[in-house]
Short mmCIF file of N, CA, C and O in Angstrom, two decimals:
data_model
loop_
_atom_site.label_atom_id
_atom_site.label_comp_id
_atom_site.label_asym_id
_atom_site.label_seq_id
_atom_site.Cartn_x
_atom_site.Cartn_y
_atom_site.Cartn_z
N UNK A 120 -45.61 -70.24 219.65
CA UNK A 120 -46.55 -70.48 220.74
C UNK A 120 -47.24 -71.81 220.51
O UNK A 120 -47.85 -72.16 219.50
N UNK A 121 -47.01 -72.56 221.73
CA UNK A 121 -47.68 -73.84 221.66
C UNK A 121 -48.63 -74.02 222.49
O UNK A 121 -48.55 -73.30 223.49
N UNK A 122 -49.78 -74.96 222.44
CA UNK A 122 -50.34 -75.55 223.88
C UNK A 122 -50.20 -77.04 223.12
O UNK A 122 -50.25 -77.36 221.93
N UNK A 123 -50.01 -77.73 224.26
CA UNK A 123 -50.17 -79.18 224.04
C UNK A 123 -51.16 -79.81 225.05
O UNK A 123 -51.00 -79.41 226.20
N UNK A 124 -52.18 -80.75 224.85
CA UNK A 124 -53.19 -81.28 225.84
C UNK A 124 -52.79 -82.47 225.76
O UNK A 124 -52.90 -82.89 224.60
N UNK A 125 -52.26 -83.45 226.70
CA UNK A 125 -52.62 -84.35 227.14
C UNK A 125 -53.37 -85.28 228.23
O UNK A 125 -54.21 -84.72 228.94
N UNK A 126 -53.11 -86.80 228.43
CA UNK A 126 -53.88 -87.06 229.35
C UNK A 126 -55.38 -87.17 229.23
O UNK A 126 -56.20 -86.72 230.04
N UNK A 127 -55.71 -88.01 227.79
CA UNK A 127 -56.72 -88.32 227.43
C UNK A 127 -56.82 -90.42 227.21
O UNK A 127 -56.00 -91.32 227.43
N UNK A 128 -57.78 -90.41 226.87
CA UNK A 128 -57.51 -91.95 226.84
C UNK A 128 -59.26 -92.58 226.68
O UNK A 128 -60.22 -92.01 226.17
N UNK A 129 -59.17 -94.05 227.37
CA UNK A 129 -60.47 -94.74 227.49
C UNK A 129 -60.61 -95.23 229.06
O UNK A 129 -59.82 -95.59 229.93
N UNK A 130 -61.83 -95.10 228.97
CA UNK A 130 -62.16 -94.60 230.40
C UNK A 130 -63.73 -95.75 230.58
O UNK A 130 -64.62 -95.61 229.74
N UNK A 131 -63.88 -96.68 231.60
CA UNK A 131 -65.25 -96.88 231.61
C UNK A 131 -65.94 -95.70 232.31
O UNK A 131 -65.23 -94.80 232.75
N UNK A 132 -67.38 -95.63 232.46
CA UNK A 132 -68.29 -95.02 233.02
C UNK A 132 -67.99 -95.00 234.52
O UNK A 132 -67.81 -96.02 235.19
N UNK A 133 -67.97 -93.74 235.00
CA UNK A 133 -67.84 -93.74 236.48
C UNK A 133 -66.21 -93.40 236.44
O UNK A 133 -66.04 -92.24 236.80
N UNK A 134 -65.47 -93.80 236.25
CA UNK A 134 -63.88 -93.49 236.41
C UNK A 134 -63.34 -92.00 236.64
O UNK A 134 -63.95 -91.08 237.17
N UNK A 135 -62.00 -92.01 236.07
CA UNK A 135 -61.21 -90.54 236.31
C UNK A 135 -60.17 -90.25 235.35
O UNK A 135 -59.63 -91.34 235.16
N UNK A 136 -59.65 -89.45 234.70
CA UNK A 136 -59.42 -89.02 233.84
C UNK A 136 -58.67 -87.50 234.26
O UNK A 136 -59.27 -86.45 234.48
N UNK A 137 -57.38 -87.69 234.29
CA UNK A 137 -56.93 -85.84 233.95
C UNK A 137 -55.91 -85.58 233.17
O UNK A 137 -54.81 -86.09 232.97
N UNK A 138 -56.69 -84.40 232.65
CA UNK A 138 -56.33 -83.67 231.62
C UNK A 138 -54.63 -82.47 231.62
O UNK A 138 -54.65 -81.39 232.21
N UNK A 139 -53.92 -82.74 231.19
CA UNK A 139 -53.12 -81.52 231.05
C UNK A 139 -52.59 -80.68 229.78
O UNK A 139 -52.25 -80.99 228.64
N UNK A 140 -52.66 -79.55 230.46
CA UNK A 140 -52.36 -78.02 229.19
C UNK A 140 -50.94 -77.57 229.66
O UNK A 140 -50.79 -77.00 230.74
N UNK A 141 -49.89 -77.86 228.80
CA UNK A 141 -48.70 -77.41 228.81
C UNK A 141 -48.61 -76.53 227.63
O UNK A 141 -49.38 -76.42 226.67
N UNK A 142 -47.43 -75.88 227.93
CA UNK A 142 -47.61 -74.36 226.94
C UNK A 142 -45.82 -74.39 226.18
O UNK A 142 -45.07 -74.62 227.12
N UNK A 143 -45.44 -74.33 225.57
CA UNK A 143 -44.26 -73.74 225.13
C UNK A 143 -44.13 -72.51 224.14
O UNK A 143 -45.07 -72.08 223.48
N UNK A 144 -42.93 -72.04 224.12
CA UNK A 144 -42.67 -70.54 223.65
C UNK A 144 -44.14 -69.46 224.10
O UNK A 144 -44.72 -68.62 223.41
N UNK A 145 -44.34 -69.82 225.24
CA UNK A 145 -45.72 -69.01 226.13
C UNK A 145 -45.89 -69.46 227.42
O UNK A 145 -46.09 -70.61 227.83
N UNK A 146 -45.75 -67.94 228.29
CA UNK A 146 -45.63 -68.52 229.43
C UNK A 146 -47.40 -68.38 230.03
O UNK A 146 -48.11 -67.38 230.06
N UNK A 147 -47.63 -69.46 230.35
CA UNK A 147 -49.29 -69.91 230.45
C UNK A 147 -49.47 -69.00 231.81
O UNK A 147 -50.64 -68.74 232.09
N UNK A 148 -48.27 -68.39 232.84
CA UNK A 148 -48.71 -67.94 233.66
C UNK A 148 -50.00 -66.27 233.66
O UNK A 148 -50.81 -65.81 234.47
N UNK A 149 -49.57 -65.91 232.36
CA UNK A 149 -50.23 -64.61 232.57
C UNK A 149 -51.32 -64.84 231.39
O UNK A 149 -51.56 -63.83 230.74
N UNK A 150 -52.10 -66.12 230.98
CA UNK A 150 -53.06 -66.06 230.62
C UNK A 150 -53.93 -67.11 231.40
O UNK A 150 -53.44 -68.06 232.01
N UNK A 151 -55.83 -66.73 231.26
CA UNK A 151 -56.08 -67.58 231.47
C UNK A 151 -56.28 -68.48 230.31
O UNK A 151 -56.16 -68.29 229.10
N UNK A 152 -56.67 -69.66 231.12
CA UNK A 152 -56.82 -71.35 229.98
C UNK A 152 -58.06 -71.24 229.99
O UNK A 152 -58.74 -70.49 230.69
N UNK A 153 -58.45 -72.11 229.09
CA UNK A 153 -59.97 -73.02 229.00
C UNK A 153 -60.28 -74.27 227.95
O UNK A 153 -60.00 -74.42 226.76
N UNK A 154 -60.99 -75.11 228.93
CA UNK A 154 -60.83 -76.39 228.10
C UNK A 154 -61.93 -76.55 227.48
O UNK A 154 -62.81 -76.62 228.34
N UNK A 155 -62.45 -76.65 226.27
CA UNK A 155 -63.12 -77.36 225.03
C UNK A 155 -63.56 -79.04 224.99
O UNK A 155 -63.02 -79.95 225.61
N UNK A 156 -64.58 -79.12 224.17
CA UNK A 156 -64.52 -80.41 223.77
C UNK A 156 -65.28 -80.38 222.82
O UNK A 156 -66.08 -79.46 222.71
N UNK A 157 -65.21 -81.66 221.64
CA UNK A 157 -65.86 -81.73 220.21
C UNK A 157 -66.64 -83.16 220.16
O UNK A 157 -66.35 -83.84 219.18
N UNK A 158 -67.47 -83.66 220.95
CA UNK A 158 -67.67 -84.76 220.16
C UNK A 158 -68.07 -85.23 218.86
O UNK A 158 -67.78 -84.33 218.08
N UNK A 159 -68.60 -86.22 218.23
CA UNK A 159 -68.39 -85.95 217.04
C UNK A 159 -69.68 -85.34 216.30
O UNK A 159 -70.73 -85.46 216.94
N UNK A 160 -69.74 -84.78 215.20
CA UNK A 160 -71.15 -84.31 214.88
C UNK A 160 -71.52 -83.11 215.51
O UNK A 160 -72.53 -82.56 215.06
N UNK A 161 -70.94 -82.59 216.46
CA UNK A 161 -71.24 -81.73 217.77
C UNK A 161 -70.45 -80.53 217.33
O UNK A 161 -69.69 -80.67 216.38
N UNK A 162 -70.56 -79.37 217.93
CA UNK A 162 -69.90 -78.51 217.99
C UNK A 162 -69.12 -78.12 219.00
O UNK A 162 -69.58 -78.32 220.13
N UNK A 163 -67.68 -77.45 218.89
CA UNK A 163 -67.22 -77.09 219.94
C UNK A 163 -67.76 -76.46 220.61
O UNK A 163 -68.40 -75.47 220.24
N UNK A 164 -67.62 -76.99 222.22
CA UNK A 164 -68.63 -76.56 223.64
C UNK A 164 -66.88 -75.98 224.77
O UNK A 164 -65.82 -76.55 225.02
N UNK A 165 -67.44 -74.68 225.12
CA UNK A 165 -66.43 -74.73 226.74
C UNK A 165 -66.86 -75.47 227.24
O UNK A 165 -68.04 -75.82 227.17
N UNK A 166 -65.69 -76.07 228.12
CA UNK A 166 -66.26 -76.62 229.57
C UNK A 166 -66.10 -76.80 231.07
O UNK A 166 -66.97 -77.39 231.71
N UNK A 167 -64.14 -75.27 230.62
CA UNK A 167 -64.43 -75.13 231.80
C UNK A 167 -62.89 -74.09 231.76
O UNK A 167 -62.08 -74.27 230.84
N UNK A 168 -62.66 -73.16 232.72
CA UNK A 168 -62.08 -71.87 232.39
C UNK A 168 -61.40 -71.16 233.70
O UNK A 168 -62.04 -70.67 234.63
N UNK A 169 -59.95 -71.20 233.59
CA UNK A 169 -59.47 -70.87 234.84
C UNK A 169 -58.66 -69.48 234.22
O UNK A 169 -58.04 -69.13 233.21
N UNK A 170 -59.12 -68.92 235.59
CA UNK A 170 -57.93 -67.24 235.15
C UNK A 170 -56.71 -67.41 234.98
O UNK A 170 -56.44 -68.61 235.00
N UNK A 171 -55.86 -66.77 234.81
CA UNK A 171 -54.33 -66.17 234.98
C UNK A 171 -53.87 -66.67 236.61
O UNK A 171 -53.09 -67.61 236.73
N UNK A 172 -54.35 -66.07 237.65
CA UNK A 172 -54.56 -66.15 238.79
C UNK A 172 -54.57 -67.47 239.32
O UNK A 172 -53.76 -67.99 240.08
N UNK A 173 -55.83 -68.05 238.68
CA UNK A 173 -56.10 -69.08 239.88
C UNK A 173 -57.43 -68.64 240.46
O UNK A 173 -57.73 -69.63 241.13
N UNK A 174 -58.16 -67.99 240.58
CA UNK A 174 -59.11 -67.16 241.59
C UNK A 174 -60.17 -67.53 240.87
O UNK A 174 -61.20 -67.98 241.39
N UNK A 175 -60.01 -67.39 239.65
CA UNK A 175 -61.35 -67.42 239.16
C UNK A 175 -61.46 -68.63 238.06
O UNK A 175 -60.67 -68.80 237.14
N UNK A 176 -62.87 -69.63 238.43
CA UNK A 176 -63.35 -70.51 237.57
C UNK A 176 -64.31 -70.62 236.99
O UNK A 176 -65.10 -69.70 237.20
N UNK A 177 -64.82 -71.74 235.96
CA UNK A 177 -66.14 -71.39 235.32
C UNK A 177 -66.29 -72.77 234.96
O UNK A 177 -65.30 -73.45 234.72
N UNK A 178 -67.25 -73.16 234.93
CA UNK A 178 -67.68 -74.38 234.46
C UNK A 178 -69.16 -74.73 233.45
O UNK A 178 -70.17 -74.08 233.74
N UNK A 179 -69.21 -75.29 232.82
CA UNK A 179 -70.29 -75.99 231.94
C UNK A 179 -71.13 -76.69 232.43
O UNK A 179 -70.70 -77.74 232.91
N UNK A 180 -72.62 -76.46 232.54
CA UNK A 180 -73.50 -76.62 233.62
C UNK A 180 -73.45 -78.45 233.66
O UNK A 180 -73.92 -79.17 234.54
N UNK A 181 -72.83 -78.79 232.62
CA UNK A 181 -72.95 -80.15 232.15
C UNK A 181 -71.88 -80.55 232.91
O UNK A 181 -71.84 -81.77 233.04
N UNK A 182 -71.05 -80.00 233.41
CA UNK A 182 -69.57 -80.94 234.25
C UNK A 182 -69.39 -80.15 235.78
O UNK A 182 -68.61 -80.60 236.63
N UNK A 183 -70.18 -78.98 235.99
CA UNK A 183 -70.61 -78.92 237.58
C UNK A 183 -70.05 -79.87 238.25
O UNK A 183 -70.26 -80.97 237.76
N UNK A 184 -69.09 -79.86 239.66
CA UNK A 184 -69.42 -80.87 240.44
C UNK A 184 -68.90 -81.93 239.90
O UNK A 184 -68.92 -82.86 240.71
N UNK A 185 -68.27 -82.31 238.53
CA UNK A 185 -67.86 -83.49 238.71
C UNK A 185 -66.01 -83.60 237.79
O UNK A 185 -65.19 -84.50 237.64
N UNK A 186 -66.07 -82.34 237.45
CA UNK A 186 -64.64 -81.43 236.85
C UNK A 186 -64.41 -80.70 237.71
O UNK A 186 -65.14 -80.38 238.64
N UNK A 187 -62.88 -80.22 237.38
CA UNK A 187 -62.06 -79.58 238.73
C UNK A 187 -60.90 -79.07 237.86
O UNK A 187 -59.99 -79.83 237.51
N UNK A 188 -60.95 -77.95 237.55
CA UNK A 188 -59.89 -77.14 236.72
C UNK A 188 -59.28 -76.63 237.80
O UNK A 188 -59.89 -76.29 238.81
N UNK A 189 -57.56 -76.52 237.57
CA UNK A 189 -56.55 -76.18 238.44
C UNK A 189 -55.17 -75.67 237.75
O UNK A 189 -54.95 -76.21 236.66
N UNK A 190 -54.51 -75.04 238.04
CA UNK A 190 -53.23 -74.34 237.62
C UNK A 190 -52.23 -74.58 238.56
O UNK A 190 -52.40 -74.63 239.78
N UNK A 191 -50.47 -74.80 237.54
CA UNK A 191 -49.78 -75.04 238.49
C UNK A 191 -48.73 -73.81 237.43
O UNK A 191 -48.25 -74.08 236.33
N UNK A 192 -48.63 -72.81 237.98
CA UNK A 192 -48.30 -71.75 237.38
C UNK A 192 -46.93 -71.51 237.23
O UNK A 192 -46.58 -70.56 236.54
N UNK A 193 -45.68 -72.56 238.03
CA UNK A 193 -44.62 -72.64 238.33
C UNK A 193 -43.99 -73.73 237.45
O UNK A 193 -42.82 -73.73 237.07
N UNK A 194 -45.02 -74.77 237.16
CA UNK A 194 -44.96 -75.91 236.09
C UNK A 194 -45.62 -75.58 234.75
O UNK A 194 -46.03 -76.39 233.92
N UNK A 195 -45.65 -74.03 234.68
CA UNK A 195 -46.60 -73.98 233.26
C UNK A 195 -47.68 -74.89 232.54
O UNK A 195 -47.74 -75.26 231.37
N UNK A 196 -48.47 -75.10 233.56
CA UNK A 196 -49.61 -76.27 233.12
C UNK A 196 -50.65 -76.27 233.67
O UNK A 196 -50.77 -76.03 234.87
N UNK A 197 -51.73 -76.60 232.78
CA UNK A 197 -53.08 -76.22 233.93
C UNK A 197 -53.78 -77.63 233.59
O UNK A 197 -53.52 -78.30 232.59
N UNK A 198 -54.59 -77.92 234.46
CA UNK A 198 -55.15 -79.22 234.71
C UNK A 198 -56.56 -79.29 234.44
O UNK A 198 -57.37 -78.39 234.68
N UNK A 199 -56.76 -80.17 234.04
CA UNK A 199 -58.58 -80.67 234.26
C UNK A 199 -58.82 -82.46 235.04
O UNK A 199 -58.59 -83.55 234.52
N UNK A 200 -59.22 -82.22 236.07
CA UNK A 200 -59.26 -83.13 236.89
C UNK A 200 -60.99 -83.68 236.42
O UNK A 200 -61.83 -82.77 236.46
N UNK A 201 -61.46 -84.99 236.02
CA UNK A 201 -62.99 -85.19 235.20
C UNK A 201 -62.89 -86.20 236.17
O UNK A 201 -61.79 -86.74 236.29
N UNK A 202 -63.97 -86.64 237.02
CA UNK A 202 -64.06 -87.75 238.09
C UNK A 202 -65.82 -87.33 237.34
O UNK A 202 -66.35 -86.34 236.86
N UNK A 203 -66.24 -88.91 237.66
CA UNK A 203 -67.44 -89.36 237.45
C UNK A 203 -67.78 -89.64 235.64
O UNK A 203 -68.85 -89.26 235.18
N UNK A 204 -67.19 -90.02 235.14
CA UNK A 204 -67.29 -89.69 233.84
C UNK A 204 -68.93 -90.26 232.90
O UNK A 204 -69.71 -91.04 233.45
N UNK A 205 -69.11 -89.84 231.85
CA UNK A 205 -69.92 -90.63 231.47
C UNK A 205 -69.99 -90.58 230.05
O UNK A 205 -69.11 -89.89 229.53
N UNK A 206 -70.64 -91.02 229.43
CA UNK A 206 -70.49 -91.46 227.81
C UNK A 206 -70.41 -90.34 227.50
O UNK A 206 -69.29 -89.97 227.15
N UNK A 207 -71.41 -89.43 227.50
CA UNK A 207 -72.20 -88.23 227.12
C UNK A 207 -70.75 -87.28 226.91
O UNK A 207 -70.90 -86.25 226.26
N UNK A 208 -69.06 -87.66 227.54
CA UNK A 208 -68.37 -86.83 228.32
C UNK A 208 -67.31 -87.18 226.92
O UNK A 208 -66.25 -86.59 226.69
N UNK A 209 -67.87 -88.23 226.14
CA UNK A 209 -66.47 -88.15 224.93
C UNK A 209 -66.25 -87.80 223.90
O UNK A 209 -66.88 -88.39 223.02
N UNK A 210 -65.44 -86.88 223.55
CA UNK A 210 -65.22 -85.79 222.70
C UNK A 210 -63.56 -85.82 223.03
O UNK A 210 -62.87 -86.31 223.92
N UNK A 211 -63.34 -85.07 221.87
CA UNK A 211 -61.99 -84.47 221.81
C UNK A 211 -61.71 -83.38 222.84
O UNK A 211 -62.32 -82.36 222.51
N UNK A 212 -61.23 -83.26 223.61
CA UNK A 212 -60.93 -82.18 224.24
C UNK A 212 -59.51 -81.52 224.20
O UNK A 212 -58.47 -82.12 224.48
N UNK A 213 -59.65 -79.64 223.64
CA UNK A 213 -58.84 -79.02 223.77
C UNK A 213 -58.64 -78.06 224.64
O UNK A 213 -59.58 -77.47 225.16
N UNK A 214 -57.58 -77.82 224.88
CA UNK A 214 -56.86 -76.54 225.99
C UNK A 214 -56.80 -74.77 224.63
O UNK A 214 -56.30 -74.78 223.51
N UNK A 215 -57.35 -73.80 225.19
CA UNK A 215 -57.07 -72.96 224.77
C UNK A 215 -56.96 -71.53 225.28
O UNK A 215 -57.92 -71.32 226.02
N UNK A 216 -56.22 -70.54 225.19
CA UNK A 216 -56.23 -69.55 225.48
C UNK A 216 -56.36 -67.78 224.18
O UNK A 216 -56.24 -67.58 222.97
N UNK A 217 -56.63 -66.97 225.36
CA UNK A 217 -57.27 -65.56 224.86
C UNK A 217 -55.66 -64.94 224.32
O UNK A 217 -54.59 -65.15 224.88
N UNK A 218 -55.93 -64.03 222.92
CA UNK A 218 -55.06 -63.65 222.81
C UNK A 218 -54.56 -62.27 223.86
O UNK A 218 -53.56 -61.61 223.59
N UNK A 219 -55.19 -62.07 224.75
CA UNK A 219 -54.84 -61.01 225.72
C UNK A 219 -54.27 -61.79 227.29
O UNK A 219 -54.72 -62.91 227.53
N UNK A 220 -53.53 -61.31 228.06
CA UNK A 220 -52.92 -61.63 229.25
C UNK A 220 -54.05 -61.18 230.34
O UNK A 220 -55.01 -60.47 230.01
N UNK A 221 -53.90 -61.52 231.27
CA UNK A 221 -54.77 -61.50 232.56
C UNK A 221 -56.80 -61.22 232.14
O UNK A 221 -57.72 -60.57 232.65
N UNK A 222 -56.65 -62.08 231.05
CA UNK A 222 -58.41 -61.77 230.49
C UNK A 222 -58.76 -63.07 230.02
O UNK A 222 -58.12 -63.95 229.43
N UNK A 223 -60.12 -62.98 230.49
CA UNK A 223 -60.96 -63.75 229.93
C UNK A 223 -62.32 -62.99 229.15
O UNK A 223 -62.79 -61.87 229.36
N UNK A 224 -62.73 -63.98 228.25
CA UNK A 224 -63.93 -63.29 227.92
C UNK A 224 -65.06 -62.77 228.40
O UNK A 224 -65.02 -63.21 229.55
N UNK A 225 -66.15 -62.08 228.32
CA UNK A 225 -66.74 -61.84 229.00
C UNK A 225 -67.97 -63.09 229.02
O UNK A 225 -68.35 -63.54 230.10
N UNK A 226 -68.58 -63.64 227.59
CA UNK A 226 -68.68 -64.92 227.54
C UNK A 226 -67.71 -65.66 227.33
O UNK A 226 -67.10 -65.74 226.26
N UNK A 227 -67.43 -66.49 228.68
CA UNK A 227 -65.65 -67.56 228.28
C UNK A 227 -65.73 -68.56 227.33
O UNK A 227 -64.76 -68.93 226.67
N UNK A 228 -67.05 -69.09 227.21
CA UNK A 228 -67.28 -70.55 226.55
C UNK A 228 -67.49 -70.11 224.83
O UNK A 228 -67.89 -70.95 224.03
N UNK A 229 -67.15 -68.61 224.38
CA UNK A 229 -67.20 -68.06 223.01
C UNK A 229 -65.79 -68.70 222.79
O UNK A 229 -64.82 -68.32 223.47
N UNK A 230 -65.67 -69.78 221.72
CA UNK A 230 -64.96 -70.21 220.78
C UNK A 230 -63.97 -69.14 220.04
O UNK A 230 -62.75 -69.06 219.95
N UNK A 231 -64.74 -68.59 219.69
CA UNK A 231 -64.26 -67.66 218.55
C UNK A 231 -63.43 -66.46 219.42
O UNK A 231 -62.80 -65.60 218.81
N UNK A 232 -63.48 -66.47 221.02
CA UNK A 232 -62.78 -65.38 221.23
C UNK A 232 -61.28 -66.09 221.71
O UNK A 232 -60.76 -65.65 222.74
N UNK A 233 -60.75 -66.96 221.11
CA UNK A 233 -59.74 -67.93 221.72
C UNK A 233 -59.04 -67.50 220.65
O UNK A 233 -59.58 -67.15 219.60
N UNK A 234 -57.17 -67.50 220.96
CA UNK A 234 -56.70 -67.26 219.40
C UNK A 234 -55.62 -68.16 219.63
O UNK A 234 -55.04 -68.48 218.60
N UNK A 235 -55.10 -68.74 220.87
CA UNK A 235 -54.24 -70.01 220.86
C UNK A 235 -54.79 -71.42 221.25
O UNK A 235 -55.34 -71.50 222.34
N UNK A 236 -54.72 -72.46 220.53
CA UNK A 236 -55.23 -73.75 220.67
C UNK A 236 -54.27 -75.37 220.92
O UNK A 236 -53.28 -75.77 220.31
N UNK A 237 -54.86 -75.86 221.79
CA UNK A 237 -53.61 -77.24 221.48
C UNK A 237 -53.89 -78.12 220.76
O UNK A 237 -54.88 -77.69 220.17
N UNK A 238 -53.65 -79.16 220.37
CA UNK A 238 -54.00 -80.10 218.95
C UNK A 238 -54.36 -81.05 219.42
O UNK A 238 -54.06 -82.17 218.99
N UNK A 239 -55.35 -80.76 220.81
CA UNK A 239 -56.55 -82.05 221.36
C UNK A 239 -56.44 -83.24 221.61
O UNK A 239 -55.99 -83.91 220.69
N UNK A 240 -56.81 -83.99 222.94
CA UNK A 240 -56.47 -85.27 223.31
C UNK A 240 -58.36 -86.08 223.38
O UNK A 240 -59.42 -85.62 223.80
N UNK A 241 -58.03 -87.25 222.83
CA UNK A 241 -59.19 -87.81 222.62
C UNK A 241 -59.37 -88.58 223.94
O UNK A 241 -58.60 -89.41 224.41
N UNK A 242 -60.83 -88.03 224.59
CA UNK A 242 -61.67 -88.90 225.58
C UNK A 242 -62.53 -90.02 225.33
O UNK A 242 -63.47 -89.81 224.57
N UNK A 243 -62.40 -91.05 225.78
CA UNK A 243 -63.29 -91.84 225.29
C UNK A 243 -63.99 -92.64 226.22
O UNK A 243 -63.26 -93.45 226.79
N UNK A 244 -65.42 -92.66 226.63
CA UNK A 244 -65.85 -93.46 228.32
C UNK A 244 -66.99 -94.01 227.57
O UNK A 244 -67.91 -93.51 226.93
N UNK A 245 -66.53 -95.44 227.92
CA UNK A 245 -67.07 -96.62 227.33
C UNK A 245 -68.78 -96.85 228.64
O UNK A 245 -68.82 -96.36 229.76
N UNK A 246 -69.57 -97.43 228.20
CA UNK A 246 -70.95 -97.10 229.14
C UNK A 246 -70.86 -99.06 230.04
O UNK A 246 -71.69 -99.39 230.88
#
């Protein structure tokens, strides 16, 4: 079981940036995702959490409105679309999922309830 995140990079302030979660030996359709980030010194934070489905999202009061998580369930890959970016926004960001199918946590942004991870694409938005 893999996830891989790409679609990270350097970014000035204000720009756009998206993210993708591809999955191998796992089919990403019957879990949901959720994307992470570490900046440095910081602790891992959710920041944003799509079902199995599609139906259901969640976001980090900090990327409201300016992130856009999406699934393409036929391409095994789920997206993070980041428009408006800002310094505050660079961290490592990873893709991860629950070791259970059609679940999310009941708190999603709990770290510790994740048991597959991808090996993180670095954001970087210059001010």
């Amino acid at each position: 079981v893999q996830l891989q995140a790409s679609g990270g990079g350097l970014v000035q302030a204000g720009g756009s940036l998206r993210l993708s979660c591809a999955a191998s030996g796992f089919t990403l359709r019957y879990y949901a995702i959720c994307w992470f980030r570490q900046a440095p010194r910081k602790e891992r934070e959710g920041v944003s959490c799509i079902s199995s489905s599609g139906r259901s999202t969640y976001y980090a009061d900090s990327v409201k409105g300016r992130f856009t998580i999406s699934r393409d369930n036929a391409k095994n890959t789920v997206y993070l679309q980041m428009n408006s970016l800002k310094p505050e926004d660079t961290a490592v960001f990873y893709c991860a999922a629950p070791g259970e199918r059609h679940w999310i946590p009941s708190v999603w942004a709990d770290v510790d309830e994740y048991r597959y991870w991808g090996q993180g694409t670095l954001v970087t938005v210059s001010s």
